[in-house]
Tab-separated table of C-alpha atoms in Angstrom:
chain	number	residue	atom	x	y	z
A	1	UNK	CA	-56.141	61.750	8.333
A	2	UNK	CA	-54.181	60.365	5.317
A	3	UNK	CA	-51.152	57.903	6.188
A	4	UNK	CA	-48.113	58.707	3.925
A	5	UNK	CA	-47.184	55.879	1.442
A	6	UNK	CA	-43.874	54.837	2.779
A	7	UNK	CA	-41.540	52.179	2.558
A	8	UNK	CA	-41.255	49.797	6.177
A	9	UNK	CA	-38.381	49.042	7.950
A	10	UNK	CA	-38.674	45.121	7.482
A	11	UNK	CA	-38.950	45.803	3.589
A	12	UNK	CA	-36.192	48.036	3.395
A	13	UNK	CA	-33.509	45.246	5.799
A	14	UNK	CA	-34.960	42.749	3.464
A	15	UNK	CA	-33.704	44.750	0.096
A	16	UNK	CA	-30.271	46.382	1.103
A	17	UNK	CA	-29.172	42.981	3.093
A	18	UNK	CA	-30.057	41.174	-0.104
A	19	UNK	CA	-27.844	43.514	-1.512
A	20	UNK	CA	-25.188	43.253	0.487
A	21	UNK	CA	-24.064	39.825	1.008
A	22	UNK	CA	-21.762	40.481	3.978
A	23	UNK	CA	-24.176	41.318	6.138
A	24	UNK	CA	-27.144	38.881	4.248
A	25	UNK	CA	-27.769	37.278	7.800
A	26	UNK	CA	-28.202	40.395	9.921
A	27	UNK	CA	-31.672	41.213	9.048
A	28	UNK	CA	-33.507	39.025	11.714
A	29	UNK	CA	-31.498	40.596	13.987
A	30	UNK	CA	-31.787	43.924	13.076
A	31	UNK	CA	-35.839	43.862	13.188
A	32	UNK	CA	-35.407	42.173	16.585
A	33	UNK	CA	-33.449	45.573	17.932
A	34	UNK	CA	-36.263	47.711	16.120
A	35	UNK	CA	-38.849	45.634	18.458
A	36	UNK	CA	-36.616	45.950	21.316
A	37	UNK	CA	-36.394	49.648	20.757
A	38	UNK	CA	-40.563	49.643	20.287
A	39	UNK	CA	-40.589	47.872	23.665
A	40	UNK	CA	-37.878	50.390	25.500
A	41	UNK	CA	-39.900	53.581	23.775
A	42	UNK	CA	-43.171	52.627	26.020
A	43	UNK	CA	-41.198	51.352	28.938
A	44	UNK	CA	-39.867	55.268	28.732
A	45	UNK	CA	-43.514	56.473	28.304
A	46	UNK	CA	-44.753	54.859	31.080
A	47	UNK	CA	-41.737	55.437	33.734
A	48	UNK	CA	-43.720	57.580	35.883
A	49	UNK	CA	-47.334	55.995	36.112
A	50	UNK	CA	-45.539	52.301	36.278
A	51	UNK	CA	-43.300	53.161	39.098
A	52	UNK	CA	-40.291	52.547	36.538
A	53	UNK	CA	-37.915	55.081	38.760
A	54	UNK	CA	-35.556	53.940	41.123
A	55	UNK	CA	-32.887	51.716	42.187
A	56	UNK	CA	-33.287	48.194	40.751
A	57	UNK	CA	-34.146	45.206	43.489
A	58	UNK	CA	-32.065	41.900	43.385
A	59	UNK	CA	-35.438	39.380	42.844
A	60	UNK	CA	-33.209	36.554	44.908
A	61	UNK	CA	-32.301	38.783	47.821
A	62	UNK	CA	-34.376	41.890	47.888
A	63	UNK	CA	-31.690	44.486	48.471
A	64	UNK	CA	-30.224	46.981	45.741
A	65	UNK	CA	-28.615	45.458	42.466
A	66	UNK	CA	-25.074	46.286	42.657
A	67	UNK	CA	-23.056	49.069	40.947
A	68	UNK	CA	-22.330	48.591	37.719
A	69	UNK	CA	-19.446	49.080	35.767
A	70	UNK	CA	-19.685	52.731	35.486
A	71	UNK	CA	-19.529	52.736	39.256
A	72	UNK	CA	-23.115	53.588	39.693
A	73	UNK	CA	-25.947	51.515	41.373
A	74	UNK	CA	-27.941	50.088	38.804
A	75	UNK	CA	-32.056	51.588	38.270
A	76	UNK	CA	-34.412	49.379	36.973
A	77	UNK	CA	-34.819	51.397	33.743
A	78	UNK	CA	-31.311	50.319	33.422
A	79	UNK	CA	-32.160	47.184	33.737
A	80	UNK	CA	-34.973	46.378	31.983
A	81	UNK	CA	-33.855	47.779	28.970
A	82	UNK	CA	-30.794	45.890	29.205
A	83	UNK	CA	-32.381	43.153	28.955
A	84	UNK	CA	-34.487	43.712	26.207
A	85	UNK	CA	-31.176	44.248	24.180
A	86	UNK	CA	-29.303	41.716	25.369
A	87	UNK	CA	-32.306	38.969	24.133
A	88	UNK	CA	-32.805	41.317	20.706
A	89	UNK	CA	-29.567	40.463	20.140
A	90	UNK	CA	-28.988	37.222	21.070
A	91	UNK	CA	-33.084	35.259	20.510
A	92	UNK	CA	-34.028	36.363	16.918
A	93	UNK	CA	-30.936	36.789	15.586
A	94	UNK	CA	-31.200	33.492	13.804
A	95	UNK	CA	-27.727	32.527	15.783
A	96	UNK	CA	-25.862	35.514	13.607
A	97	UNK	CA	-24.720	37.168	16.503
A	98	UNK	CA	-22.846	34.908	19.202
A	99	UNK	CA	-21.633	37.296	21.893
A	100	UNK	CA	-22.868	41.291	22.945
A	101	UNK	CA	-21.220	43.739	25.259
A	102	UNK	CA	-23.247	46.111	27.226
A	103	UNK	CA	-22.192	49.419	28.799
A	104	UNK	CA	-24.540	47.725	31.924
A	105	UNK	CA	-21.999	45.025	32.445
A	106	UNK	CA	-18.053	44.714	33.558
A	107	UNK	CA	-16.889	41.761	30.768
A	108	UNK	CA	-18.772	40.965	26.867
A	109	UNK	CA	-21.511	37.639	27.427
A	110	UNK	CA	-21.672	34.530	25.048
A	111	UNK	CA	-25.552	34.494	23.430
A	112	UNK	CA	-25.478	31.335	24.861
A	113	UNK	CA	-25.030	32.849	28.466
A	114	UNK	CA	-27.516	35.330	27.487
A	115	UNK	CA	-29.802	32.860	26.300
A	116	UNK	CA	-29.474	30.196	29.597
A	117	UNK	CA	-27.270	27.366	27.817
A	118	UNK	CA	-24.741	26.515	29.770
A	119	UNK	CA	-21.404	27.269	27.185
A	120	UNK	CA	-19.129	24.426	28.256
A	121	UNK	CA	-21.245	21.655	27.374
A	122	UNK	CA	-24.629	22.255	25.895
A	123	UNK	CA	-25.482	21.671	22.636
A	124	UNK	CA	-27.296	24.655	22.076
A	125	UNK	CA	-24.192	26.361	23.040
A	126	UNK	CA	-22.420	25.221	20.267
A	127	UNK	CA	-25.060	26.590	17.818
A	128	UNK	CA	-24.637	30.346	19.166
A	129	UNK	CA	-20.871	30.030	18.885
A	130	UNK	CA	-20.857	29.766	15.141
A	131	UNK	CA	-22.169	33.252	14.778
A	132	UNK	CA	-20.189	35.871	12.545
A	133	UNK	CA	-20.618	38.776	14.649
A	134	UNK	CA	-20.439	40.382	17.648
A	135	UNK	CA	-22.780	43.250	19.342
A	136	UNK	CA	-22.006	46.204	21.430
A	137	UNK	CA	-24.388	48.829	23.019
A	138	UNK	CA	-25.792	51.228	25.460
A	139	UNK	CA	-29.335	50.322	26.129
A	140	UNK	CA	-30.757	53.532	27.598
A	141	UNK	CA	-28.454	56.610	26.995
A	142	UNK	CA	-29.231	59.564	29.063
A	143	UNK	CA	-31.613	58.037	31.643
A	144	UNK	CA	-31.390	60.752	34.046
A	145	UNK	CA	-33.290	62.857	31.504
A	146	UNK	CA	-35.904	60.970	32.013
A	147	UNK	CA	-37.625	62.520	35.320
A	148	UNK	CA	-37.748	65.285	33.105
A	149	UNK	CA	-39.709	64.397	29.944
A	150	UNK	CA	-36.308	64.996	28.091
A	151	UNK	CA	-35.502	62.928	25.391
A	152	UNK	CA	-33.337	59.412	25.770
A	153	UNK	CA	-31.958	57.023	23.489
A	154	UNK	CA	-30.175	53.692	22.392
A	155	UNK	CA	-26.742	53.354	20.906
A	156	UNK	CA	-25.619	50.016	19.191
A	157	UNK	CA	-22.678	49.087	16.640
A	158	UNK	CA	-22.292	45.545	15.197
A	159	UNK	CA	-19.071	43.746	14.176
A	160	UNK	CA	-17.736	41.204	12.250
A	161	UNK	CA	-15.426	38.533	14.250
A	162	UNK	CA	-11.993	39.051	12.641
A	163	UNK	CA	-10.425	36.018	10.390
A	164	UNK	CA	-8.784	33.263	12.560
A	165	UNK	CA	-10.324	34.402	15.794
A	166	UNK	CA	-12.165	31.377	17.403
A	167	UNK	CA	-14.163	31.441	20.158
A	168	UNK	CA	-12.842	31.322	24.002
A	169	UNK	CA	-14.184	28.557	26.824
A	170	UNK	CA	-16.519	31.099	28.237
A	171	UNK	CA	-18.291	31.319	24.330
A	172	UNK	CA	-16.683	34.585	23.040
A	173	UNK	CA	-13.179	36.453	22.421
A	174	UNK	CA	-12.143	39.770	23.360
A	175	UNK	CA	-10.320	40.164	20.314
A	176	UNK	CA	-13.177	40.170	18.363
A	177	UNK	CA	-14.614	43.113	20.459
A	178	UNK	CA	-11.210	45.455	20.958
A	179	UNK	CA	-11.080	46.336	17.109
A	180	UNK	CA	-10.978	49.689	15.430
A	181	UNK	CA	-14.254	51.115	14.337
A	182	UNK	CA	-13.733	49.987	10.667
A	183	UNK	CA	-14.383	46.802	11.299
A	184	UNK	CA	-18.149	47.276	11.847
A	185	UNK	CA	-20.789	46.262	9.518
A	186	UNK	CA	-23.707	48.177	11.187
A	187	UNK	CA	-24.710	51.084	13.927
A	188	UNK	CA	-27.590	52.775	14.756
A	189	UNK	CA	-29.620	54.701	17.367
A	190	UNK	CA	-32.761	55.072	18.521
A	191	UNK	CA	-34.041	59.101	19.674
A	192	UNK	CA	-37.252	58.754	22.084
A	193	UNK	CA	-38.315	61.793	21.368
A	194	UNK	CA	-41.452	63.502	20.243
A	195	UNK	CA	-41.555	61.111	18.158
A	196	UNK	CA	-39.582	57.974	18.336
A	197	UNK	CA	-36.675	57.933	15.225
A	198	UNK	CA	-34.555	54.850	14.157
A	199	UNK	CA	-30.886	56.014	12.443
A	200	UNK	CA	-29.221	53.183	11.046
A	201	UNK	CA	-26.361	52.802	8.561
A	202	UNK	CA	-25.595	49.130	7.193
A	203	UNK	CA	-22.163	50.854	5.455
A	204	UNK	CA	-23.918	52.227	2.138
A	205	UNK	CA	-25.841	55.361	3.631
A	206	UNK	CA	-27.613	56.351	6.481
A	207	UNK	CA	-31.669	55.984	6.301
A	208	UNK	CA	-34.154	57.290	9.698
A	209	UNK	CA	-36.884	55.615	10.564
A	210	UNK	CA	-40.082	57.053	12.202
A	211	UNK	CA	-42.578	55.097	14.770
A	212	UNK	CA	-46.080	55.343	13.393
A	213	UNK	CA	-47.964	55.348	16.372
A	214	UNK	CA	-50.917	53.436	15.574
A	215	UNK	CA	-49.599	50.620	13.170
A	216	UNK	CA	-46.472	50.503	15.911
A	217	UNK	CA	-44.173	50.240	12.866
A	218	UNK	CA	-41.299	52.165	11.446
A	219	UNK	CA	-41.653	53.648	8.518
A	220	UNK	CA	-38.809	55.506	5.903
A	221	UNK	CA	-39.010	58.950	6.813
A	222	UNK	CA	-35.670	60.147	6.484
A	223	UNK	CA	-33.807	57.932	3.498
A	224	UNK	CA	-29.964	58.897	2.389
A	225	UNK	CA	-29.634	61.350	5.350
A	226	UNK	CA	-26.974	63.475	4.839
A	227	UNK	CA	-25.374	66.673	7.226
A	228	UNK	CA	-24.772	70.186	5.960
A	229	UNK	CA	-20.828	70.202	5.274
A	230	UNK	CA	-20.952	73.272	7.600
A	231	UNK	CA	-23.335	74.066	10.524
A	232	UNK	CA	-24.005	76.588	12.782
A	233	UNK	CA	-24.784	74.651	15.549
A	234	UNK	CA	-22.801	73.885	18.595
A	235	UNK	CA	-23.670	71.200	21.481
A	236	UNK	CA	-21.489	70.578	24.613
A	237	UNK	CA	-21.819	71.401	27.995
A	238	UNK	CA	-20.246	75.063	28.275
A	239	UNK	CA	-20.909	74.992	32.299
A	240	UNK	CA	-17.638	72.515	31.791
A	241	UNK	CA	-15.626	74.993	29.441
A	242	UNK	CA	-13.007	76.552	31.859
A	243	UNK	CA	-12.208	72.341	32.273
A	244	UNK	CA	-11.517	71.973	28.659
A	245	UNK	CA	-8.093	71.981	27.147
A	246	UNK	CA	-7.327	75.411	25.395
A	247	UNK	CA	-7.753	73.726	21.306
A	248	UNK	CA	-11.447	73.700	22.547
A	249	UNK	CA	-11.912	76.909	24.528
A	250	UNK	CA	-10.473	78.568	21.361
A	251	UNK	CA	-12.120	77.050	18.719
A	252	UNK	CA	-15.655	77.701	20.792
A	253	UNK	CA	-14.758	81.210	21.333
A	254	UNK	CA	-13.554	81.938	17.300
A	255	UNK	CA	-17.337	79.854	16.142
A	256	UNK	CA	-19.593	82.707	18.654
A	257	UNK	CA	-17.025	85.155	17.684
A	258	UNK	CA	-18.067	84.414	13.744
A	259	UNK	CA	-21.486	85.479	14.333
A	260	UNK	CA	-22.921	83.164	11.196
A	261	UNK	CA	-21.621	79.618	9.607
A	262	UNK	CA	-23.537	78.349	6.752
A	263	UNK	CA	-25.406	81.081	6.094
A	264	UNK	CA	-27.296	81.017	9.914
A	265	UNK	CA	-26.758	82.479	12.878
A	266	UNK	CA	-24.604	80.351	15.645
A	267	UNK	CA	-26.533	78.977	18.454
A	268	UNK	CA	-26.300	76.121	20.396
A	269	UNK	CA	-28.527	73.215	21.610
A	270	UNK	CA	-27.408	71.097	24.608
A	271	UNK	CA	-30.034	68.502	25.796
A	272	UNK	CA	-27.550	65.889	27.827
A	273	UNK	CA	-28.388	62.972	26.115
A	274	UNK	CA	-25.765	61.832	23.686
A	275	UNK	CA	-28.681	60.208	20.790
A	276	UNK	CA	-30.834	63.480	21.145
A	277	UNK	CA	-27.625	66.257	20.551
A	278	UNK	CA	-25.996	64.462	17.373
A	279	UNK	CA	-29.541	64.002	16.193
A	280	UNK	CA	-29.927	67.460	16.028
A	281	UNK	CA	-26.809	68.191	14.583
A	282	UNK	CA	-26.814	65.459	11.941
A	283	UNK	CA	-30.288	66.929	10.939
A	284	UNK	CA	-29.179	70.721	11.040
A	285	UNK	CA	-25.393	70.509	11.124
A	286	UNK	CA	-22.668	71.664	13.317
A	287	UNK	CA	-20.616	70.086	15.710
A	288	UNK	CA	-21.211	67.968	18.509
A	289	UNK	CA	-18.664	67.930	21.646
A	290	UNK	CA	-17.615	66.183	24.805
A	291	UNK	CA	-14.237	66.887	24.952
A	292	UNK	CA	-11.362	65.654	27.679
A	293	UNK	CA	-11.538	68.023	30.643
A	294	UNK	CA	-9.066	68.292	34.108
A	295	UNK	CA	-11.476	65.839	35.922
A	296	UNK	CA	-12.000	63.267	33.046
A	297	UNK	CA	-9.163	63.107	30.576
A	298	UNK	CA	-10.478	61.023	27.832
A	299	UNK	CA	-14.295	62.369	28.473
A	300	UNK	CA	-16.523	60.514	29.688
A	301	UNK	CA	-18.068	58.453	26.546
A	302	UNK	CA	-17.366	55.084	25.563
A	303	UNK	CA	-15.621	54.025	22.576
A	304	UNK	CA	-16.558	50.913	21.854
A	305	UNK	CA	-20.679	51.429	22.193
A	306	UNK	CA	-20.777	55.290	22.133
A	307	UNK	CA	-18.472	56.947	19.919
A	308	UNK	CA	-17.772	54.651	17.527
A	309	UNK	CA	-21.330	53.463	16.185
A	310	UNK	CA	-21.999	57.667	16.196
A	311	UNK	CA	-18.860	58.128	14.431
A	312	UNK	CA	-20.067	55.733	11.373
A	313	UNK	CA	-23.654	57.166	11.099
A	314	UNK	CA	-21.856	60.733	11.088
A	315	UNK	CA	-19.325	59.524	8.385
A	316	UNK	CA	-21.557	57.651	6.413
A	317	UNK	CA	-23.953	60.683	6.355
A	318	UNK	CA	-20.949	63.014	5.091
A	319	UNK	CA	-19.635	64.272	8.059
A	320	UNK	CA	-17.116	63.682	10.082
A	321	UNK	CA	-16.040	61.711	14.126
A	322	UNK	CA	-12.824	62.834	15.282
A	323	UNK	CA	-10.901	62.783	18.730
A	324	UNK	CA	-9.343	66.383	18.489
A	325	UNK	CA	-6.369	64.205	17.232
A	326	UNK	CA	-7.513	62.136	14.690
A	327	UNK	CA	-10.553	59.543	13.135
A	328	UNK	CA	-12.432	58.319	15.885
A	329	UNK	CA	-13.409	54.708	13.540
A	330	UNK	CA	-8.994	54.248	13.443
A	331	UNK	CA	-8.725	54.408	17.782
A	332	UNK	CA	-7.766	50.885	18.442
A	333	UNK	CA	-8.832	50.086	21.931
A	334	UNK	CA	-6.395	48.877	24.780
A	335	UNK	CA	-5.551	45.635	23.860
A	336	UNK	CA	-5.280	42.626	27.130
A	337	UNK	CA	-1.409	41.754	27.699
A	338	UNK	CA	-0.442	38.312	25.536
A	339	UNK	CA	1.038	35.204	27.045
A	340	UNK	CA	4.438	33.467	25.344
A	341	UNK	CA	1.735	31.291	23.131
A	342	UNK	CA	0.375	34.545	21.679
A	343	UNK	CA	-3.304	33.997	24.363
A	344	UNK	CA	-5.040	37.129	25.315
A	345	UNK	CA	-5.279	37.676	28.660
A	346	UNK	CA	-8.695	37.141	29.887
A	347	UNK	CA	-9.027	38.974	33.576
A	348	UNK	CA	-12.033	41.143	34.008
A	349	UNK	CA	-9.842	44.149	34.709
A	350	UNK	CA	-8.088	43.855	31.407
A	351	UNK	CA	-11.328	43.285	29.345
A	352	UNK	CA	-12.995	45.804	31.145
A	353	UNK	CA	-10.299	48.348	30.133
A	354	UNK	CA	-10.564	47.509	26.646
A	355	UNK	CA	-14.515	47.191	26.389
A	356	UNK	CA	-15.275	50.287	28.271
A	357	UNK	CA	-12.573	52.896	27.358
A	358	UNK	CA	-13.620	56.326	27.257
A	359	UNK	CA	-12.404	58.799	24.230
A	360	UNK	CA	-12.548	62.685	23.592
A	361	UNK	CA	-15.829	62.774	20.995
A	362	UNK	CA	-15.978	65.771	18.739
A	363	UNK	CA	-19.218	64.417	15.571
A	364	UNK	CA	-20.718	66.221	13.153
A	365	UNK	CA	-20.413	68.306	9.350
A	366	UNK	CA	-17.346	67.584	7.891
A	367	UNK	CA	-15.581	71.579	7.837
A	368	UNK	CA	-16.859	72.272	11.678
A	369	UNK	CA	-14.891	68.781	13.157
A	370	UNK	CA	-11.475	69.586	10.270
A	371	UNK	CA	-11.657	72.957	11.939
A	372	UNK	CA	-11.751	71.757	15.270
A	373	UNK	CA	-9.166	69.493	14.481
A	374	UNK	CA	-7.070	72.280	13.075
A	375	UNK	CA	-7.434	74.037	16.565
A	376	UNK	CA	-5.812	70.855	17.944
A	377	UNK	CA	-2.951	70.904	15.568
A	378	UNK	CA	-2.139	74.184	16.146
A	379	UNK	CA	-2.760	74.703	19.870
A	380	UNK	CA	-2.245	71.123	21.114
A	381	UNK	CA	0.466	70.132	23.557
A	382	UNK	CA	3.639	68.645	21.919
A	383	UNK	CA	3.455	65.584	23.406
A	384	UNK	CA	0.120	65.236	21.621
């Protein structure tokens, strides 16, 4: 069978970071998460005939890895996957990146941590520590789809360290983590699918990139991907609906009462796994949905590593990331009480707060979010 001509993902980092001076020194690092993505796609194949399921073992003391963050006990798909980000970001990144947080772990790591140095007086350390940037992500969204056969993902966002802001004594600084969503550079996700997709938008566009099987290289299948300004799509968990707030029970109940939006008949598509739902709504358009409810407030995704980095592909691909209340990229996350001399505080509780705050996500074509939005205005409570 005939291969299709088309344009790799090295060639096309190589071009549009030549381009793009600001983010010149990201392409290493980049191709590294592609490979790390590669590596996670068969570690998801082969789950089941690998004995991949599971809680994950401590190797030093053979009993169960401890909860994570997300007050859940850690599985080894968890873990190995974390991993694999963690050193995609950190080894080949030709020292552009010096710290990463992970929705795996309680506080952000150096990439000197990551990488074994010790940060307070190695070398090495030093080297790491004059990176530009900063990476946050969720290694393996929607794991419990895996048992299954439904489709996972992984969610990452990169960001520029701020003017000014130097690095701490444990080789990274929460400021340069808790900013708005503007300040990234770059965010992407990878759908394990079918077939196995790479989204990514460097700020100029969003481009998707497919897996060829055989060469195990991805290729341009999808460039300048943009969403339908309206869709007829809906995706959000509608067993939860009597939880949401009434903005959202409304504006559901006015899109099924419409019959058709776009031109096409409304339907909705719900597959649990954050990377798989706004990939089908940025391919078909719609609207995309985990909204507060009376158990979870702010909803259950993460800023920082969820709904931001979506939020940029959708805007950069013409549609639209809001909270119900406003832009999802302007939230700016809870910032760690100062001291007199202006410090940050630095406690695990108050970083963790920051790194892994949870926000309302509504994502997708630009009319179906203003509408929603619109819903909010008008029904919202006051205090809103």
């Amino acid at each position: 069978m005939k291969k299709k001509d088309l344009r790799t993902l090295q060639r096309f980092l190589e071009v549009e970071c030549w381009k793009l001076p600001a983010i010149r020194s990201l392409d290493r690092t980049l191709i590294a998460v592609a490979d790390a993505c590669k590596q996670i796609n068969r570690i998801v194949q082969r789950a089941q005939t690998d004995d991949l399921y599971g809680a994950a073992i401590d190797p030093m003391t053979g009993e169960l890895a401890e909860v994570n963050v997300q007050g859940e006990v850690q599985q080894q798909l968890d873990v190995l996957c974390n991993t694999l980000m963690l050193r995609a970001f950190c080894g080949a990144s030709n020292n552009a990146v010096c710290a990463v947080a992970s929705e795996e772990e309680p506080v952000p790591r150096s990439c000197a941590d990551v990488m074994g140095y010790d940060t307070a007086s190695s070398e090495r350390s030093n080297i790491f520590q004059m990176g530009e940037y900063v990476a946050v992500f969720d290694p393996l969204d929607g794991s419990k789809n895996i048992d299954s056969s439904l489709p996972v993902g992984t969610i990452f966002g990169i960001y520029r360290s701020p003017e000014g802001v130097s690095v701490g004594d444990e080789g990274w600084n929460i400021d340069s983590f808790l900013q708005r969503g503007t300040g990234m550079v770059a965010a992407g996700y990878c759908l394990y699918s079918a077939t196995t997709v790479l989204v990514l938008t460097l700020g100029s566009g969003v481009h998707g990139f497919t897996l060829d099987p055989d060469k195990q290289t991805f290729l341009q299948t999808h460039p300048n991907m943009r969403i339908p300004d309206v869709g007829s799509l809906y995706s959000c968990n509608e067993a939860y609906s009597r939880d949401y707030s009434e903005p959202v029970q409304k504006f559901l109940e006015n899109m099924k009462s419409a019959g058709k939006m776009g031109g096409k008949k409304v339907s909705s598509r719900y597959v649990g796994a954050l990377v798989a739902d706004v990939h089908n709504v940025l391919i078909n358009g719609g609207i995309y949905a985990y909204p507060a409810t009376r158990e979870n407030p702010n909803g259950k995704l993460r800023l920082l590593y969820e709904s931001a980095p979506m939020a940029m592909i959708m805007e950069q691909a013409g549609g639209a990331g809001s909270t119900g209340y406003g832009r999802i990229l302007d939230v700016l996350p809870p910032q760690p009480k100062k001291d007199k001399d202006g410090v940050a505080g630095s406690s695990d509780e108050e970083v963790g707060m920051g790194i892994h705050v949870r926000v309302p996500t509504f994502l997708g074509s630009v009319e179906n979010v203003f509408e929603l939005d619109q819903f909010h205005k008008y029904y919202g409570e006051d205090d809103e």
